[in-house]
Every structure is written in structure tokens, then in C-alpha cells.
Tab-separated table of C-alpha atoms and ligand atoms in Angstrom:
chain	number	residue	atom	x	y	z
A	1	UNK	CA	0.000	0.000	0.000
A	2	UNK	CA	1.208	3.451	-0.847
A	3	UNK	CA	1.310	6.061	1.855
A	4	UNK	CA	1.801	9.710	1.113
A	5	UNK	CA	4.196	11.442	3.404
A	6	UNK	CA	2.601	14.340	5.207
A	7	UNK	CA	4.872	17.329	5.537
A	8	UNK	CA	5.691	17.621	9.197
A	9	UNK	CA	5.426	20.951	10.971
A	10	UNK	CA	8.911	22.177	11.708
A	11	UNK	CA	10.087	24.005	14.796
A	12	UNK	CA	10.600	27.058	12.585
A	13	UNK	CA	6.905	26.973	11.562
A	14	UNK	CA	5.861	26.785	15.198
A	15	UNK	CA	8.151	29.647	16.123
A	16	UNK	CA	6.746	31.706	13.295
A	17	UNK	CA	3.150	31.010	14.385
A	18	UNK	CA	3.930	31.865	18.003
A	19	UNK	CA	5.712	35.032	16.929
A	20	UNK	CA	2.777	36.078	14.738
A	21	UNK	CA	0.342	35.411	17.601
A	22	UNK	CA	2.499	37.547	19.897
A	23	UNK	CA	2.534	40.417	17.395
A	24	UNK	CA	-1.239	40.233	16.992
A	25	UNK	CA	-1.719	40.403	20.766
A	26	UNK	CA	0.713	43.304	20.973
A	27	UNK	CA	-1.101	45.196	18.235
A	28	UNK	CA	-4.506	44.598	19.829
A	29	UNK	CA	-3.161	45.847	23.162
A	30	UNK	CA	-1.616	49.021	21.767
A	31	UNK	CA	-3.962	50.213	18.984
A	32	UNK	CA	-7.080	51.910	20.351
A	33	UNK	CA	-10.324	50.313	19.167
A	34	UNK	CA	-11.897	53.796	19.097
A	35	UNK	CA	-9.181	54.895	16.651
A	36	UNK	CA	-9.981	52.010	14.298
A	37	UNK	CA	-13.759	52.474	14.477
A	38	UNK	CA	-13.418	56.270	14.415
A	39	UNK	CA	-12.167	56.089	10.816
A	40	UNK	CA	-15.448	54.493	9.718
A	41	UNK	CA	-17.993	56.355	11.831
A	42	UNK	CA	-17.984	59.506	13.973
A	43	UNK	CA	-17.676	58.624	17.672
A	44	UNK	CA	-18.795	60.631	20.679
A	45	UNK	CA	-17.672	60.037	24.240
A	46	UNK	CA	-20.287	58.385	26.458
A	47	UNK	CA	-19.004	57.895	30.005
A	48	UNK	CA	-16.026	55.532	29.807
A	49	UNK	CA	-17.015	54.461	26.290
A	50	UNK	CA	-17.677	55.920	22.861
A	51	UNK	CA	-20.802	55.635	20.767
A	52	UNK	CA	-21.671	56.265	17.141
A	53	UNK	CA	-23.805	55.117	14.226
A	54	UNK	CA	-23.190	51.439	13.479
A	55	UNK	CA	-21.032	50.895	10.365
A	56	UNK	CA	-22.620	47.458	9.845
A	57	UNK	CA	-26.309	48.343	9.639
A	58	UNK	CA	-28.269	51.452	8.635
A	59	UNK	CA	-29.515	53.482	11.587
A	60	UNK	CA	-30.338	57.063	12.599
A	61	UNK	CA	-29.635	56.921	16.309
A	62	UNK	CA	-26.305	55.561	17.564
A	63	UNK	CA	-26.260	52.044	19.003
A	64	UNK	CA	-22.614	51.110	18.310
A	65	UNK	CA	-20.483	51.280	21.469
A	66	UNK	CA	-16.703	51.123	21.700
A	67	UNK	CA	-14.845	50.218	24.873
A	68	UNK	CA	-11.082	50.796	24.567
A	69	UNK	CA	-10.278	49.131	27.884
A	70	UNK	CA	-11.990	45.913	26.788
A	71	UNK	CA	-10.763	46.376	23.222
A	72	UNK	CA	-14.069	45.731	21.513
A	73	UNK	CA	-17.021	47.321	19.793
A	74	UNK	CA	-20.626	46.202	20.229
A	75	UNK	CA	-23.803	47.104	18.356
A	76	UNK	CA	-27.052	46.885	20.314
A	77	UNK	CA	-28.935	47.125	17.015
A	78	UNK	CA	-27.535	44.331	14.839
A	79	UNK	CA	-25.499	42.521	17.490
A	80	UNK	CA	-22.090	43.022	15.838
A	81	UNK	CA	-19.355	42.357	18.361
A	82	UNK	CA	-15.619	42.213	17.852
A	83	UNK	CA	-12.098	43.580	18.127
A	84	UNK	CA	-9.864	45.725	15.888
A	85	UNK	CA	-8.951	42.883	13.523
A	86	UNK	CA	-12.495	41.589	13.084
A	87	UNK	CA	-13.626	45.171	12.453
A	88	UNK	CA	-11.131	45.679	9.610
A	89	UNK	CA	-11.802	42.188	8.183
A	90	UNK	CA	-15.533	42.818	7.943
A	91	UNK	CA	-15.410	46.508	7.008
A	92	UNK	CA	-12.761	46.096	4.337
A	93	UNK	CA	-13.519	42.517	3.294
A	94	UNK	CA	-10.088	41.009	3.857
A	95	UNK	CA	-8.553	38.055	5.690
A	96	UNK	CA	-7.047	37.942	9.179
A	97	UNK	CA	-3.406	38.395	8.129
A	98	UNK	CA	-4.240	41.187	5.708
A	99	UNK	CA	-6.281	42.987	8.391
A	100	UNK	CA	-3.377	42.648	10.825
A	101	UNK	CA	-0.960	44.011	8.213
A	102	UNK	CA	-3.179	46.999	7.424
A	103	UNK	CA	-3.533	47.855	11.112
A	104	UNK	CA	0.207	47.466	11.675
A	105	UNK	CA	1.039	49.736	8.710
A	106	UNK	CA	-1.529	52.433	9.412
A	107	UNK	CA	-0.840	55.394	11.613
A	108	UNK	CA	-3.414	54.806	14.351
A	109	UNK	CA	-3.726	56.204	17.876
A	110	UNK	CA	-2.060	53.926	20.431
A	111	UNK	CA	-1.607	53.809	24.179
A	112	UNK	CA	1.152	52.529	26.437
A	113	UNK	CA	0.844	49.304	28.495
A	114	UNK	CA	0.614	51.445	31.654
A	115	UNK	CA	-2.242	53.557	30.254
A	116	UNK	CA	-4.039	50.444	29.113
A	117	UNK	CA	-3.587	48.679	32.457
A	118	UNK	CA	-5.020	51.629	34.339
A	119	UNK	CA	-7.995	51.914	31.969
A	120	UNK	CA	-8.667	48.164	32.316
A	121	UNK	CA	-8.636	48.409	36.123
A	122	UNK	CA	-10.995	51.403	36.053
A	123	UNK	CA	-13.245	49.597	33.610
A	124	UNK	CA	-13.378	46.522	35.861
A	125	UNK	CA	-14.244	48.689	38.868
A	126	UNK	CA	-16.968	50.341	36.801
A	127	UNK	CA	-18.421	46.928	35.862
A	128	UNK	CA	-18.364	45.725	39.474
A	129	UNK	CA	-20.154	48.876	40.633
A	130	UNK	CA	-22.820	48.430	37.961
A	131	UNK	CA	-23.320	44.798	39.017
A	132	UNK	CA	-23.652	45.953	42.618
A	133	UNK	CA	-26.287	48.550	41.683
A	134	UNK	CA	-28.141	45.943	39.628
A	135	UNK	CA	-28.217	43.538	42.603
A	136	UNK	CA	-29.398	46.358	44.883
A	137	UNK	CA	-32.270	47.305	42.582
A	138	UNK	CA	-33.203	43.651	42.128
A	139	UNK	CA	-33.277	43.052	45.894
A	140	UNK	CA	-35.278	46.244	46.466
A	141	UNK	CA	-37.959	45.056	44.042
A	142	UNK	CA	-40.765	42.669	45.005
A	143	UNK	CA	-42.651	39.669	43.599
A	144	UNK	CA	-45.063	40.791	40.860
A	145	UNK	CA	-48.144	39.561	42.818
A	146	UNK	CA	-50.812	42.316	42.566
A	147	UNK	CA	-48.430	45.184	41.720
A	148	UNK	CA	-48.666	47.336	38.543
A	149	UNK	CA	-46.337	44.702	37.082
A	150	UNK	CA	-49.337	42.371	37.022
A	151	UNK	CA	-51.391	44.935	35.055
A	152	UNK	CA	-48.537	45.311	32.579
A	153	UNK	CA	-48.285	41.563	32.024
A	154	UNK	CA	-52.073	41.043	31.828
A	155	UNK	CA	-52.259	43.815	29.194
A	156	UNK	CA	-49.912	41.573	27.184
A	157	UNK	CA	-51.985	38.462	27.716
A	158	UNK	CA	-49.557	36.985	30.234
A	159	UNK	CA	-51.677	35.453	32.989
A	160	UNK	CA	-49.263	32.892	34.485
A	161	UNK	CA	-47.580	33.622	37.803
A	162	UNK	CA	-44.237	35.217	36.808
A	163	UNK	CA	-41.213	33.170	37.938
A	164	UNK	CA	-39.079	34.580	40.809
A	165	UNK	CA	-36.543	36.397	38.631
A	166	UNK	CA	-39.242	38.637	37.137
A	167	UNK	CA	-40.130	41.245	39.762
A	168	UNK	CA	-41.729	44.660	40.117
A	169	UNK	CA	-39.909	47.664	41.536
A	170	UNK	CA	-39.586	51.416	41.750
A	171	UNK	CA	-36.202	51.987	40.117
A	172	UNK	CA	-34.409	54.861	38.380
A	173	UNK	CA	-34.038	54.908	34.599
A	174	UNK	CA	-30.878	56.971	34.302
A	175	UNK	CA	-27.767	58.071	36.130
A	176	UNK	CA	-25.836	61.306	35.821
A	177	UNK	CA	-22.446	60.310	34.394
A	178	UNK	CA	-20.703	63.299	35.985
A	179	UNK	CA	-22.150	63.282	39.508
A	180	UNK	CA	-23.020	59.566	39.678
A	181	UNK	CA	-26.485	60.431	40.988
A	182	UNK	CA	-29.501	58.377	39.962
A	183	UNK	CA	-32.694	59.923	38.535
A	184	UNK	CA	-36.105	59.577	40.173
A	185	UNK	CA	-37.639	56.155	40.761
A	186	UNK	CA	-40.215	54.913	38.276
A	187	UNK	CA	-42.363	51.782	38.191
A	188	UNK	CA	-40.850	48.939	36.164
A	189	UNK	CA	-40.647	45.208	35.715
A	190	UNK	CA	-37.208	44.226	36.972
A	191	UNK	CA	-35.788	41.104	35.300
A	192	UNK	CA	-32.737	39.452	36.847
A	193	UNK	CA	-29.858	38.568	34.488
A	194	UNK	CA	-28.132	35.505	35.931
A	195	UNK	CA	-24.582	34.283	35.355
A	196	UNK	CA	-23.517	30.650	34.920
A	197	UNK	CA	-24.068	29.929	38.614
A	198	UNK	CA	-27.550	31.471	38.646
A	199	UNK	CA	-26.473	34.584	40.583
A	200	UNK	CA	-27.951	37.950	39.564
A	201	UNK	CA	-25.212	40.065	37.930
A	202	UNK	CA	-27.429	42.455	35.987
A	203	UNK	CA	-30.997	43.568	35.432
A	204	UNK	CA	-33.219	44.634	32.601
A	205	UNK	CA	-35.764	47.259	33.625
A	206	UNK	CA	-38.934	47.459	31.554
A	207	UNK	CA	-40.427	50.898	32.171
A	208	UNK	CA	-44.089	51.491	31.377
A	209	UNK	CA	-45.158	54.031	28.788
A	210	UNK	CA	-45.945	57.267	30.703
A	211	UNK	CA	-45.521	55.065	33.792
A	212	UNK	CA	-48.906	53.509	32.966
A	213	UNK	CA	-48.617	49.695	32.956
A	214	UNK	CA	-51.880	49.289	30.996
A	215	UNK	CA	-50.560	51.126	27.924
A	216	UNK	CA	-49.482	49.309	24.784
A	217	UNK	CA	-46.130	48.203	23.405
A	218	UNK	CA	-42.977	50.287	22.842
A	219	UNK	CA	-42.040	50.458	26.487
A	220	UNK	CA	-38.516	51.466	27.315
A	221	UNK	CA	-36.107	48.655	28.208
A	222	UNK	CA	-32.824	49.491	29.901
A	223	UNK	CA	-30.070	47.172	31.038
A	224	UNK	CA	-27.699	47.564	33.957
A	225	UNK	CA	-24.761	45.381	34.982
A	226	UNK	CA	-23.354	42.347	33.190
A	227	UNK	CA	-25.933	41.418	30.579
A	228	UNK	CA	-23.702	39.749	28.002
A	229	UNK	CA	-23.224	36.114	29.000
A	230	UNK	CA	-26.176	36.226	31.390
A	231	UNK	CA	-29.781	35.152	30.995
A	232	UNK	CA	-33.103	35.642	32.701
A	233	UNK	CA	-33.954	32.065	33.665
A	234	UNK	CA	-37.696	31.493	33.653
A	235	UNK	CA	-37.019	27.911	34.744
A	236	UNK	CA	-34.233	25.708	36.148
A	237	UNK	CA	-31.544	24.360	33.797
A	238	UNK	CA	-32.461	21.109	32.016
A	239	UNK	CA	-30.828	19.148	29.156
A	240	UNK	CA	-33.091	20.995	26.690
A	241	UNK	CA	-33.780	24.709	27.068
A	242	UNK	CA	-35.597	27.251	24.915
A	243	UNK	CA	-33.955	30.638	24.319
A	244	UNK	CA	-36.174	33.645	23.591
A	245	UNK	CA	-35.310	37.183	22.484
A	246	UNK	CA	-36.921	39.176	25.332
A	247	UNK	CA	-38.846	38.747	28.601
A	248	UNK	CA	-42.325	39.175	27.025
A	249	UNK	CA	-41.568	36.587	24.350
A	250	UNK	CA	-40.149	34.279	27.013
A	251	UNK	CA	-43.187	34.566	29.304
A	252	UNK	CA	-45.547	34.137	26.326
A	253	UNK	CA	-43.824	30.891	25.301
A	254	UNK	CA	-43.770	29.695	28.911
A	255	UNK	CA	-47.521	30.261	29.160
A	256	UNK	CA	-48.098	28.050	26.120
A	257	UNK	CA	-46.504	25.212	28.120
A	258	UNK	CA	-43.717	24.064	25.796
A	259	UNK	CA	-42.388	21.414	28.209
A	260	UNK	CA	-38.899	22.948	28.467
A	261	UNK	CA	-37.584	25.831	30.578
A	262	UNK	CA	-37.317	29.187	28.784
A	263	UNK	CA	-34.233	31.392	29.136
A	264	UNK	CA	-33.943	34.971	27.937
A	265	UNK	CA	-30.438	36.255	27.005
A	266	UNK	CA	-31.814	39.796	26.272
A	267	UNK	CA	-31.197	39.650	22.523
A	268	UNK	CA	-30.784	36.875	19.957
A	269	UNK	CA	-27.202	37.929	19.170
A	270	UNK	CA	-26.254	37.269	22.798
A	271	UNK	CA	-27.607	33.692	22.835
A	272	UNK	CA	-24.210	32.077	22.068
A	273	UNK	CA	-22.536	34.033	24.904
A	274	UNK	CA	-24.820	32.684	27.646
A	275	UNK	CA	-22.905	30.789	30.328
A	276	UNK	CA	-24.605	27.401	30.248
A	277	UNK	CA	-24.374	24.811	33.026
A	278	UNK	CA	-22.969	21.472	31.707
A	279	UNK	CA	-26.408	19.823	31.996
A	280	UNK	CA	-27.638	21.799	28.954
A	281	UNK	CA	-27.166	19.772	25.739
A	282	UNK	CA	-29.715	21.270	23.387
A	283	UNK	CA	-30.987	24.788	22.721
A	284	UNK	CA	-34.224	25.545	20.904
A	285	UNK	CA	-34.067	29.074	19.497
A	286	UNK	CA	-37.462	30.799	19.600
A	287	UNK	CA	-37.176	32.998	16.517
A	288	UNK	CA	-39.057	36.163	15.698
A	289	UNK	CA	-40.966	36.293	12.438
A	290	UNK	CA	-39.085	38.970	10.521
A	291	UNK	CA	-35.986	39.020	8.343
A	292	UNK	CA	-33.708	40.614	10.951
A	293	UNK	CA	-34.922	38.131	13.569
A	294	UNK	CA	-34.338	35.147	11.292
A	295	UNK	CA	-30.835	36.284	10.338
A	296	UNK	CA	-29.936	36.826	14.003
A	297	UNK	CA	-31.328	33.382	14.859
A	298	UNK	CA	-29.391	31.692	12.031
A	299	UNK	CA	-26.147	33.305	13.230
A	300	UNK	CA	-26.876	32.268	16.821
A	301	UNK	CA	-27.576	28.697	15.641
A	302	UNK	CA	-24.163	28.486	13.946
A	303	UNK	CA	-22.355	29.853	17.001
A	304	UNK	CA	-24.224	27.535	19.396
A	305	UNK	CA	-23.432	24.530	17.150
A	306	UNK	CA	-19.768	25.540	17.234
A	307	UNK	CA	-19.975	25.220	21.017
A	308	UNK	CA	-20.996	21.586	20.572
A	309	UNK	CA	-24.672	22.066	21.396
A	310	UNK	CA	-27.566	20.488	19.560
A	311	UNK	CA	-29.638	23.317	18.081
A	312	UNK	CA	-33.216	23.526	16.845
A	313	UNK	CA	-35.503	26.444	16.139
A	314	UNK	CA	-39.162	27.321	16.503
A	315	UNK	CA	-41.169	30.137	14.984
A	316	UNK	CA	-44.553	31.673	15.808
A	317	UNK	CA	-47.389	31.251	13.288
A	318	UNK	CA	-46.839	33.049	9.955
A	319	UNK	CA	-49.413	35.727	10.751
A	320	UNK	CA	-47.633	36.798	13.972
A	321	UNK	CA	-44.472	38.866	14.275
A	322	UNK	CA	-43.463	37.506	17.662
A	323	UNK	CA	-44.552	35.102	20.389
A	324	UNK	CA	-46.427	37.711	22.391
A	325	UNK	CA	-48.484	38.664	19.311
A	326	UNK	CA	-49.292	35.004	18.895
A	327	UNK	CA	-50.244	34.654	22.558
A	328	UNK	CA	-52.509	37.702	22.498
A	329	UNK	CA	-54.260	36.532	19.359
A	330	UNK	CA	-54.816	33.198	21.104
A	331	UNK	CA	-56.079	34.708	24.332
A	332	UNK	CA	-58.020	37.619	22.801
B	1	ZN	ZN1	-25.236	47.413	14.008
């Protein structure tokens, strides 16, 4: 039998790869993400971050955030998330090495290791403080029971008893970035975002339109704390879980009695980042019935498969845009 000789990887190849990796890390640590993004879209300072119009999807109000300390950009509109190299690859349509080369050759703003270290420490402190505030607001809120939270949910056709991590509270919607003071308290549903161990590390506040829980959709949702990687768990972890886009969708699906616990990662694009306990083997993505929703779900399915999970998807009836629409049509 004939065997073809495979070219073995030499020590020189390995050295070259390690050296390239080191240079990439060095470049990512020294070149400011805001400098890279700033060439494609105008950025404005927003607290410790920058924000601007997303270069990856058309929009009129800025939802693209850049954090230099973390070295990434994130779009709350289309879910784009990545570092300097990914940004250049996708903006300029080139490969990894080419993107690295372009960044290395260009004259971009940089910072020293000391500056970066300090910014990273400040950023970490900032994150920990936000988590602490989120926990405080979550603890200060109460079970939905007969609060205005109940009226809000009933107005959306949700009649089941909300699980413990959906609460009602009087919480502020904004904080003065200069003085650190919080605005006045307003009624809201307070949803706990839980990390891999189930601990609350963030919240999503759903404020009612004009503070009236009976009013229709388009209520303001604001996050606080560590949302990426967390999920609102509407049920305990099981081998098969359902992931839904938002709390209303999640509660609507739960009410239909799907036979699996529903988790809400606060956005389809964040589904693959959720810290899953090892017991979870399969994720059913509850899609929304529009093009953007389907694209986001398809991307999430690929990323979840890459993590070794079995993935399936479910969609509301053709005539409904999302699961809450479907529920309300059913219960109307
Ligand atoms: Zn975007």
C-alpha cells in the first residue's frame, strides 16, 4: 500500500506562528479600538465608552459602542461584536493576516501598556459597581403579585404567575455620568440577568409608557450590569432549554406550556454568549418572524453549534411577528 508522506510541521513553523500570535496580541493591546472604528464612523464620548452610528447596519440613532479598555465594539442594534482585527476584516472585506498588516502599517492612535492597564482596572471597577447597583435594585424590588407589574403583564396576555426572577420595583431609569447620581424612581418590571451559577449580575428594567402599565407596546427597556453572557432564567436548567429574544416573548412561550424551561439572554445575538451549566445539551431558538430576527437566529444557531450544542428552532405562526403577538391573538 502506498502512503503519502505528510509534511511535518517544523520548529521554525511553530516559532513563526507563536511570533505572529504575539505580534497580533501586541497590536490589539496598543492600537485603540476607538481609533480604528473612528475612521469608519464619527464617535462621541459616552461615560467611559464611545458611541456612534453602526457601520454594519443602517440606523439614525447611535447604538454602536466602543470600549477601549476591553478592546471591543458592540452594536445593540444588529449585534455586531468584535475587536480591531475583526472590524477591519468585515469593514474592508479582507482576511485575518491582511487585516493585521493593514492595522500594523496604518498610523493609528495607540496607548502605552501602563495607560491600558489603568484603563482596564478602572473599567473593571466600573463593571463591578454596575453589578452591585443591579443587585441592589433587584433586591429592592418585590414579587409581581398584585403590583402594577401584574397589570402590565395582563395587558400583554400573560396570565401565568411570573417566575421569581421577574419582579416589580420602583427603580431609576438613568444616572448622571458626571455626579453619579440616579434619577427619580419609576415603576418597572425588573428582570434578573443571571450568570452561569444562577447569581444575579445584571438587570433589565422594563419601564411602562408614561408610567402607565396598561398602555401598549414600545415600552422602554434598559439594562444595567453584566448582561452579556447572562440570561433571565424562567425555569431551572435542564438538558433541553428554549432561548427567547426578550422577557415578554419568554413569558408568552412559557404560558403556552412548551415542556422545556425558557431562558432569555436579552437579545438573539447574545444567545451564544450565555454561560450554560454542563447539563444543557440542546438549545431551541425561539425565533421572531421577521428578516432581521431570522438572520440573528441563524447566526446564533451556527455559534451555538460551534460550542458543541444540539440546536433547533421554533417560529410563531406566519401571521404573527413575535410570540407575544401570537399569545394575544390566542387569548383575545
Ligand atoms: Zn449594528
